[in-house]
């Protein structure tokens, strides 16, 4: 049977067409161009996988370029975090580039535009310029400074560069068309004065280029063939091309900007400004809080990079923005972890069980399978003793026939262990059950091959021997927002939808095999979900994050 070929997305169709006309395969070069003003989020993961995926598909180089043109918001911390995230996702760039590497070239080109009468220094306030911009249906008004002489513009621009003016006094604008139907073409700003130290150039520059001026010219310098942007940049394409028209040489490759749709994730926000507010207001512990949609947050929560790549591959590349349900991402996380995560036992809401007929002071070690999905994972030994913990919700005094866990007079199998029967229970003064007394069948040991061990009982419980248990802090993470689209309501602030129960911290009791785990290790707490060891964990205090539950509990809530 022939293997079916995966169909091309529309970006790949564009590249295939270009290879048939303008480009050869050796001309192809892509780039991922983040601004280092925050941490990357799940939306960036789509762009990363698209650009680096094209690089792999066509055996073409991919640049990692930092569009660092705003020193007021950019920091080296963000540069380092971005590099870490791209590498963690499994990609390697060809060249590490910075827009700031091109500041001199961009300045020289701007001077050429001034000399050609295509750029001028405007001395109006930002409010005045905004008023003169016009509307989508009405043309703008030309600046009174639009027809300054070339000599005057050159002199003022040089003074701006030297730092002779305060911020906001002058800007450099391209001279295009104040009546254009595309408002971005109405004499856009190319340079503004900013008196801030830059993370790479320090105080060498007092003027900084705007993104629209920097973007296409950086692509041109790097000889990027296809500059792939999200849909909000579609109106910018005309300006991208106009700037290139002024400078490109016929003997060099001319970049093409093409756009694809954003993929927003439900129950979260991906605006850097809003993510920063969550950090600054203390709603989360930082950019890498496991509830954040940042790549570093997902890494800390225990999401494998493979699951994010598979998620991005599933949702594909489209021409329309839409919201993807976070449960699809969680599905891919479960699917991958199910294959690789060892199964272990932990109890998070403990109820003491005493096995009354088990010999006092005795203990034994039972054999347990590490991962039924992976034969090579082998087995381990789990201690068993007279007193164990089970989950409180796994016991009821009385229950109907559909309750297949432990109830008075009923039997269950302990995972990897024996069949036990609940005989009685003890309550505290408030009527809460604090202990269950059980008997066990000594011949029912799992895997022993006895007739009793083969006896069928409907319920199987996880458990932990009390005397051998390791304690750990367990961080139970949930969705950060109660609303699927928290920033879509124009009447309400997105902060009103913060899920106040998105983090619960409990003490867990773990089988002793977990004593020697290391930061980042991933396991399945049987019947509870997938967990990983948090970076705050120490030899003295184990800390686990819940990565994802075994099933989508929010789907049930949605049905209700």
XYZ file of C-alpha atoms in Angstrom:
560
model
C 0.000 0.000 0.000
C 1.449 3.387 -1.025
C 2.149 5.898 1.701
C -0.072 8.965 1.236
C 1.840 12.199 0.849
C 0.970 15.035 3.172
C -0.684 17.880 1.285
C 1.107 21.212 1.100
C -0.090 24.205 3.091
C -0.666 27.460 1.229
C 2.743 28.870 2.239
C 4.443 25.802 0.784
C 2.377 26.248 -2.400
C 3.689 29.831 -2.652
C 7.277 28.622 -2.285
C 6.749 25.858 -4.850
C 5.390 28.430 -7.323
C 8.357 30.730 -6.653
C 10.771 27.865 -7.254
C 9.164 27.443 -10.647
C 9.623 31.149 -11.477
C 11.872 33.508 -9.523
C 13.973 31.374 -7.176
C 16.149 28.313 -7.155
C 16.395 26.098 -4.064
C 19.777 27.622 -3.240
C 18.068 31.038 -2.985
C 15.763 29.941 -0.175
C 16.431 31.395 3.259
C 13.939 31.903 6.073
C 14.004 33.722 9.395
C 12.266 33.793 12.766
C 12.340 37.454 13.910
C 11.145 37.918 17.524
C 11.309 41.247 19.309
C 13.169 40.659 22.614
C 10.580 42.466 24.739
C 9.067 39.440 26.462
C 9.038 35.658 26.538
C 7.849 33.590 23.576
C 4.373 32.060 23.802
C 2.412 29.309 22.059
C 1.619 31.656 19.154
C 5.331 32.077 18.504
C 5.682 28.289 18.510
C 3.591 28.175 15.311
C 5.916 30.686 13.641
C 9.021 28.877 14.885
C 7.768 25.517 13.600
C 6.684 27.061 10.289
C 9.984 28.799 9.510
C 12.320 26.117 10.814
C 10.069 23.424 9.353
C 10.424 25.034 5.921
C 14.175 25.120 6.463
C 14.156 21.379 7.092
C 11.797 20.662 4.201
C 13.880 22.556 1.655
C 17.292 22.056 3.297
C 17.502 25.855 3.526
C 19.143 28.012 6.224
C 16.991 29.780 8.826
C 18.155 32.888 10.689
C 17.213 33.770 14.232
C 16.942 37.549 14.083
C 16.193 39.758 17.026
C 14.286 42.868 15.929
C 15.758 44.937 18.733
C 14.803 48.494 17.735
C 13.160 49.672 20.976
C 15.606 49.931 23.904
C 12.787 51.058 26.216
C 11.296 47.535 26.262
C 14.048 45.126 25.254
C 16.442 43.232 27.494
C 19.173 40.610 27.226
C 17.106 38.393 29.551
C 14.535 38.068 26.786
C 17.191 37.348 24.157
C 18.566 34.481 26.247
C 15.074 33.119 26.951
C 14.162 33.151 23.245
C 17.328 31.290 22.245
C 16.679 28.726 24.978
C 13.078 28.214 23.812
C 13.945 27.751 20.132
C 16.635 25.196 20.989
C 14.323 23.381 23.407
C 11.709 23.031 20.670
C 14.351 21.158 18.710
C 15.548 23.698 16.149
C 18.922 25.187 15.300
C 19.401 28.459 13.443
C 22.005 29.145 10.778
C 22.879 32.724 11.782
C 22.123 34.668 14.949
C 21.303 38.171 13.738
C 20.228 41.441 15.318
C 18.520 44.417 13.706
C 20.923 46.483 15.803
C 23.760 45.028 13.695
C 22.324 47.035 10.807
C 21.823 50.402 12.536
C 24.603 52.076 10.557
C 23.448 50.668 7.226
C 19.837 51.641 7.955
C 20.976 55.143 8.873
C 23.024 55.438 5.667
C 20.035 54.328 3.603
C 17.805 56.833 5.408
C 20.258 59.584 4.450
C 19.993 58.435 0.825
C 16.193 58.699 0.990
C 16.510 62.241 2.377
C 18.876 63.158 -0.468
C 16.405 61.670 -2.982
C 13.595 63.766 -1.512
C 11.820 60.661 -0.170
C 12.181 61.358 3.558
C 11.948 64.444 5.743
C 12.225 65.535 9.368
C 8.846 66.410 10.869
C 8.756 68.676 13.941
C 5.089 68.281 14.848
C 3.868 66.636 18.016
C 2.514 63.102 17.824
C -0.982 64.491 18.506
C -0.730 66.889 15.553
C 0.486 64.142 13.252
C -2.358 61.868 14.343
C -4.934 64.558 13.505
C -3.414 65.085 10.038
C -3.355 61.360 9.277
C -6.978 61.413 8.084
C -9.341 58.433 8.156
C -9.758 55.333 5.969
C -12.292 57.316 3.876
C -10.705 60.776 4.069
C -7.185 61.715 2.889
C -4.597 63.025 5.307
C -3.145 66.520 5.422
C 0.472 67.128 4.529
C 2.817 68.229 7.298
C 3.895 71.878 7.186
C 7.478 70.521 7.353
C 7.030 68.102 4.418
C 8.854 70.336 1.940
C 11.900 71.210 3.985
C 15.046 71.405 1.902
C 17.327 68.392 1.650
C 20.059 70.368 3.421
C 17.772 71.255 6.329
C 16.562 67.655 6.664
C 20.113 66.297 6.607
C 21.244 68.761 9.254
C 18.299 68.024 11.573
C 18.647 64.263 11.113
C 22.343 64.482 11.999
C 21.471 66.458 15.140
C 18.861 63.843 16.046
C 21.543 61.172 15.714
C 23.929 63.127 17.958
C 21.287 63.409 20.672
C 20.845 67.167 20.445
C 17.042 66.930 20.812
C 14.710 65.624 23.478
C 12.393 62.735 22.690
C 9.319 63.712 20.674
C 10.711 66.960 19.207
C 11.537 65.565 15.763
C 10.943 62.362 13.804
C 12.053 61.234 10.365
C 9.163 60.349 8.052
C 9.085 58.731 4.631
C 7.527 60.982 1.983
C 5.001 58.740 0.249
C 1.323 59.668 -0.170
C -0.923 61.369 2.381
C -3.970 60.474 0.247
C -3.222 56.749 0.024
C -6.132 54.426 0.814
C -3.641 52.472 2.937
C -3.116 54.712 5.961
C 0.256 53.071 6.632
C 1.504 54.726 3.439
C 0.661 58.226 4.703
C 4.213 59.329 5.433
C 5.105 56.688 8.052
C 7.666 57.423 10.749
C 11.088 55.888 10.075
C 13.100 57.148 13.083
C 12.380 58.556 16.524
C 14.654 59.878 19.279
C 15.017 57.611 22.337
C 17.525 58.426 25.063
C 17.913 54.928 26.459
C 20.830 52.520 26.618
C 20.413 49.625 24.196
C 21.144 46.071 25.361
C 23.813 45.702 22.655
C 24.802 49.152 21.356
C 24.594 50.854 24.774
C 24.413 54.651 24.199
C 25.990 54.701 20.725
C 22.671 55.716 19.186
C 20.056 58.279 20.175
C 17.768 57.515 17.223
C 16.132 54.157 16.622
C 14.455 52.844 13.444
C 10.786 51.885 13.407
C 9.842 48.277 12.740
C 8.396 48.882 9.265
C 11.624 50.508 8.121
C 13.801 47.882 9.752
C 11.863 44.772 8.768
C 12.232 44.572 4.993
C 15.692 46.099 4.946
C 16.948 43.511 7.467
C 15.447 40.764 5.299
C 17.227 42.277 2.297
C 20.588 42.499 4.088
C 20.292 38.854 5.161
C 18.938 37.832 1.727
C 15.866 36.206 3.230
C 13.722 34.835 0.408
C 10.369 34.591 2.191
C 9.492 36.875 5.098
C 6.558 35.127 6.773
C 4.410 37.284 9.070
C 1.079 37.015 10.828
C -2.029 38.489 9.224
C -1.938 41.849 10.991
C 1.079 42.654 8.797
C -0.880 42.227 5.548
C -1.561 45.998 5.269
C 2.160 46.564 5.943
C 3.171 44.603 2.849
C 2.693 47.624 0.574
C 5.041 49.658 2.778
C 7.491 46.729 3.006
C 7.657 46.714 -0.796
C 7.884 50.507 -1.102
C 10.947 50.677 1.129
C 12.584 47.845 -0.831
C 11.772 49.576 -4.114
C 13.957 52.500 -3.084
C 17.027 50.397 -2.359
C 17.153 46.967 -3.963
C 19.840 46.128 -6.461
C 18.973 43.964 -9.467
C 21.853 41.605 -8.772
C 20.566 40.739 -5.273
C 17.600 38.659 -4.180
C 14.481 40.640 -3.294
C 12.594 39.282 -0.228
C 8.854 38.613 -0.372
C 6.529 39.183 2.576
C 3.676 36.698 2.908
C 1.157 36.349 5.739
C -0.483 33.530 7.677
C -3.112 33.473 10.426
C -2.480 33.584 14.130
C -3.519 30.594 16.186
C -4.847 31.780 19.527
C -5.319 29.336 22.388
C -8.510 29.168 24.437
C -8.549 30.011 28.167
C -5.504 32.252 27.923
C -4.107 35.472 26.474
C -1.014 35.836 24.296
C -0.599 39.605 24.209
C 2.836 40.354 25.687
C 1.393 43.444 27.345
C -1.294 41.367 29.069
C 1.119 38.594 29.987
C 3.399 41.231 31.528
C 0.460 42.550 33.563
C -0.175 39.055 34.939
C 3.478 38.945 36.019
C 3.617 42.478 37.440
C 0.311 42.101 39.327
C 1.493 38.861 40.947
C -1.283 36.745 39.410
C 1.502 34.377 38.343
C 4.996 33.882 39.739
C 6.800 34.951 36.554
C 7.039 34.514 32.790
C 7.790 30.814 33.326
C 4.864 30.164 35.677
C 3.428 26.785 34.554
C 0.009 28.392 33.977
C 1.413 30.835 31.429
C 1.112 30.137 27.671
C 4.811 30.973 27.318
C 7.100 28.289 25.955
C 9.177 28.520 29.137
C 6.006 28.128 31.220
C 4.942 25.060 29.257
C 8.444 23.617 29.563
C 8.358 24.105 33.332
C 4.906 22.567 33.531
C 6.260 19.457 31.855
C 4.955 19.776 28.295
C 7.354 17.819 26.048
C 8.640 19.756 23.011
C 7.403 16.934 20.772
C 3.840 17.539 21.943
C 4.007 21.231 21.045
C 5.431 20.449 17.601
C 2.702 17.828 17.039
C 0.039 20.308 18.170
C 1.321 22.958 15.757
C 1.416 20.372 12.966
C -2.187 19.347 13.691
C -3.649 22.865 13.627
C -1.683 23.651 10.472
C -1.178 26.960 8.674
C -4.266 28.916 7.654
C -5.383 32.230 6.189
C -7.894 33.068 8.924
C -7.329 33.798 12.606
C -9.138 31.501 15.003
C -9.104 30.196 18.561
C -7.884 26.642 19.101
C -9.200 24.812 22.155
C -6.415 24.220 24.673
C -7.736 20.659 25.110
C -6.160 19.798 21.726
C -2.753 20.832 23.041
C -3.375 18.824 26.219
C -4.334 15.820 24.092
C -0.944 15.906 22.376
C 0.794 16.270 25.754
C -1.028 13.186 27.082
C -0.391 11.227 23.897
C 3.367 11.742 24.121
C 3.692 11.310 27.891
C 1.641 8.114 27.760
C 4.442 6.572 25.692
C 7.409 7.770 27.736
C 6.381 8.548 31.329
C 7.021 5.851 33.981
C 3.990 4.845 36.056
C 4.356 5.382 39.785
C 2.023 5.571 42.781
C 1.251 8.693 44.788
C -1.625 9.664 47.066
C -2.646 13.325 47.200
C -5.702 13.204 49.474
C -4.759 10.469 51.938
C -7.028 8.143 53.885
C -5.353 5.682 56.250
C -6.072 1.997 55.696
C -5.028 -0.614 58.283
C -4.864 -4.219 57.064
C -5.779 -5.919 60.309
C -4.710 -9.457 59.396
C -1.355 -8.452 57.938
C 1.490 -9.457 60.313
C 2.623 -6.663 62.621
C 6.023 -5.161 61.737
C 6.334 -7.078 58.473
C 6.916 -5.577 55.028
C 7.469 -6.946 51.548
C 8.490 -5.604 48.182
C 6.148 -6.081 45.266
C 7.125 -6.009 41.613
C 5.584 -3.207 39.555
C 5.676 -2.510 35.809
C 7.236 0.842 34.898
C 5.371 1.485 31.653
C 2.998 -0.918 29.892
C 3.513 1.138 26.683
C 7.267 0.485 26.734
C 8.541 -3.061 27.266
C 12.122 -1.815 27.659
C 11.116 0.302 30.676
C 11.419 -2.734 32.964
C 10.096 -3.101 36.494
C 10.709 -1.742 39.976
C 9.945 -2.832 43.535
C 7.300 -1.148 45.675
C 7.123 -1.668 49.479
C 3.962 -3.010 51.125
C 3.119 -2.977 54.834
C 0.253 -3.168 57.315
C -0.673 0.529 57.036
C -1.188 2.220 53.688
C -2.714 5.380 52.247
C -5.403 5.410 49.599
C -7.254 8.428 48.174
C -10.167 9.580 50.331
C -12.504 9.582 47.334
C -11.715 5.882 46.809
C -13.736 4.879 49.880
C -17.407 5.200 50.794
C -19.296 3.596 53.639
C -22.217 2.947 51.349
C -22.322 3.218 47.586
C -24.392 2.075 44.628
C -23.435 -0.675 42.222
C -21.677 1.758 39.895
C -19.086 2.641 42.553
C -16.252 0.221 41.796
C -13.894 1.404 44.490
C -13.749 0.467 48.166
C -16.916 0.343 50.288
C -17.849 -1.432 53.495
C -18.200 -5.125 52.750
C -16.688 -4.644 49.307
C -13.434 -5.763 47.745
C -10.839 -4.061 45.554
C -7.412 -4.969 44.280
C -4.437 -2.895 45.344
C -2.327 -2.176 42.255
C 0.546 -4.702 42.045
C -0.594 -6.108 45.423
C -3.439 -7.939 47.112
C -7.214 -8.013 47.180
C -8.504 -6.257 50.299
C -11.982 -6.087 51.869
C -13.293 -3.165 53.930
C -14.601 -4.400 57.271
C -15.122 -1.187 59.285
C -14.123 2.468 59.525
C -13.317 5.062 62.195
C -14.619 8.650 62.237
C -13.514 11.793 64.037
C -15.771 14.003 66.180
C -17.056 15.762 63.074
C -18.102 12.535 61.393
C -15.219 12.486 58.932
C -13.765 9.071 58.107
C -10.134 8.989 59.253
C -9.315 5.277 59.010
C -10.578 2.152 57.283
C -9.951 -1.323 58.668
C -9.535 -3.991 56.019
C -8.523 -7.612 55.700
C -6.436 -8.979 52.849
C -6.315 -12.314 51.068
C -2.675 -13.490 51.424
C -3.021 -15.776 48.393
C -4.279 -13.027 46.056
C -0.907 -11.391 45.351
C -0.722 -9.994 41.822
C 1.342 -12.107 39.445
C 1.667 -15.036 41.863
C -0.325 -17.318 39.577
C -2.555 -18.671 42.352
C -6.253 -19.239 41.811
C -6.972 -16.426 44.275
C -4.704 -14.000 42.413
C -6.701 -14.593 39.227
C -10.001 -13.789 40.900
C -11.742 -10.836 39.239
C -12.709 -7.777 41.269
C -13.971 -4.662 39.523
C -11.917 -1.978 41.256
C -8.133 -1.436 41.332
C -6.699 1.279 43.589
C -3.313 2.959 43.788
C -1.820 3.213 47.270
C 1.357 3.995 49.206
C 2.888 2.277 52.222
C 2.780 4.828 55.061
C 6.072 3.873 56.692
C 7.939 4.071 53.365
C 6.231 7.130 51.854
C 8.156 10.168 50.649
C 6.374 13.492 51.105
C 6.344 16.132 48.406
C 4.745 19.470 47.609
C 2.308 18.944 44.765
C 1.291 21.960 42.680
C -2.022 21.315 40.973
C -2.269 23.681 38.015
C -5.420 24.401 36.092
C -6.433 26.814 33.342
C -5.524 30.402 34.062
C -8.858 31.825 32.894
C -12.439 30.628 33.321
C -13.481 32.147 29.990
C -12.477 30.597 26.660
C -11.636 34.028 25.196
C -10.835 36.229 28.198
C -9.737 39.259 26.194
C -12.600 39.201 23.665
C -15.197 40.863 25.918
C -15.152 44.601 25.183
C -17.209 45.374 28.294
C -14.951 43.574 30.776
C -11.254 43.618 31.603
C -9.582 40.284 30.900
C -8.375 40.196 34.520
C -11.977 39.641 35.645
C -11.813 36.147 34.173
C -8.732 35.010 36.095
C -9.333 31.547 37.561
C -8.634 31.997 41.271
C -8.379 28.210 41.629
C -5.770 27.812 38.893
C -3.206 26.701 41.506
C -3.764 24.494 44.528
C -0.888 23.208 46.635
C -1.219 19.942 48.548
C 1.100 17.501 50.290
C 1.521 14.245 48.417
C 2.690 10.857 49.678
C 4.853 9.072 47.137
C 6.322 5.631 46.718
C 10.035 5.675 47.711
C 11.295 5.065 44.155
C 10.720 8.805 43.592
C 13.272 9.824 46.190
C 16.049 10.170 43.629
C 14.252 12.035 40.838
C 15.893 15.044 39.217
C 14.481 18.355 38.026
C 12.435 17.920 34.856
C 11.740 14.195 35.315
C 8.259 13.243 34.102
C 6.042 10.543 35.587
C 2.458 9.407 35.619
C 0.916 9.297 39.063
C -1.379 6.383 38.360
C -5.042 7.329 38.077
C -4.187 10.984 38.844
C -2.338 12.455 35.888
C 1.090 13.365 34.542
C 3.509 15.262 36.762
C 7.051 16.578 36.523
C 9.706 17.655 38.996
C 9.731 21.463 39.318
C 12.905 23.546 39.206
C 12.254 24.673 42.810
C 12.719 21.081 43.979
C 15.662 20.298 46.298
C 17.100 17.216 47.981
C 15.297 18.290 51.150
C 11.969 19.122 49.499
C 10.501 17.438 46.448
C 8.141 19.570 44.346
C 5.981 18.219 41.532
C 3.852 20.108 39.019
C 0.740 18.593 37.542
C 1.388 18.736 33.809
C -2.017 17.493 32.695
C -4.733 15.159 33.956
C -5.351 11.732 32.481
C -8.475 13.009 30.766
C -10.065 16.324 29.845
C -12.115 17.230 32.932
C -13.084 20.586 31.376
C -14.924 18.767 28.583
C -17.319 17.344 31.172
C -17.856 20.792 32.692
C -18.607 22.168 29.229
C -21.233 19.451 28.657
C -22.945 20.354 31.935
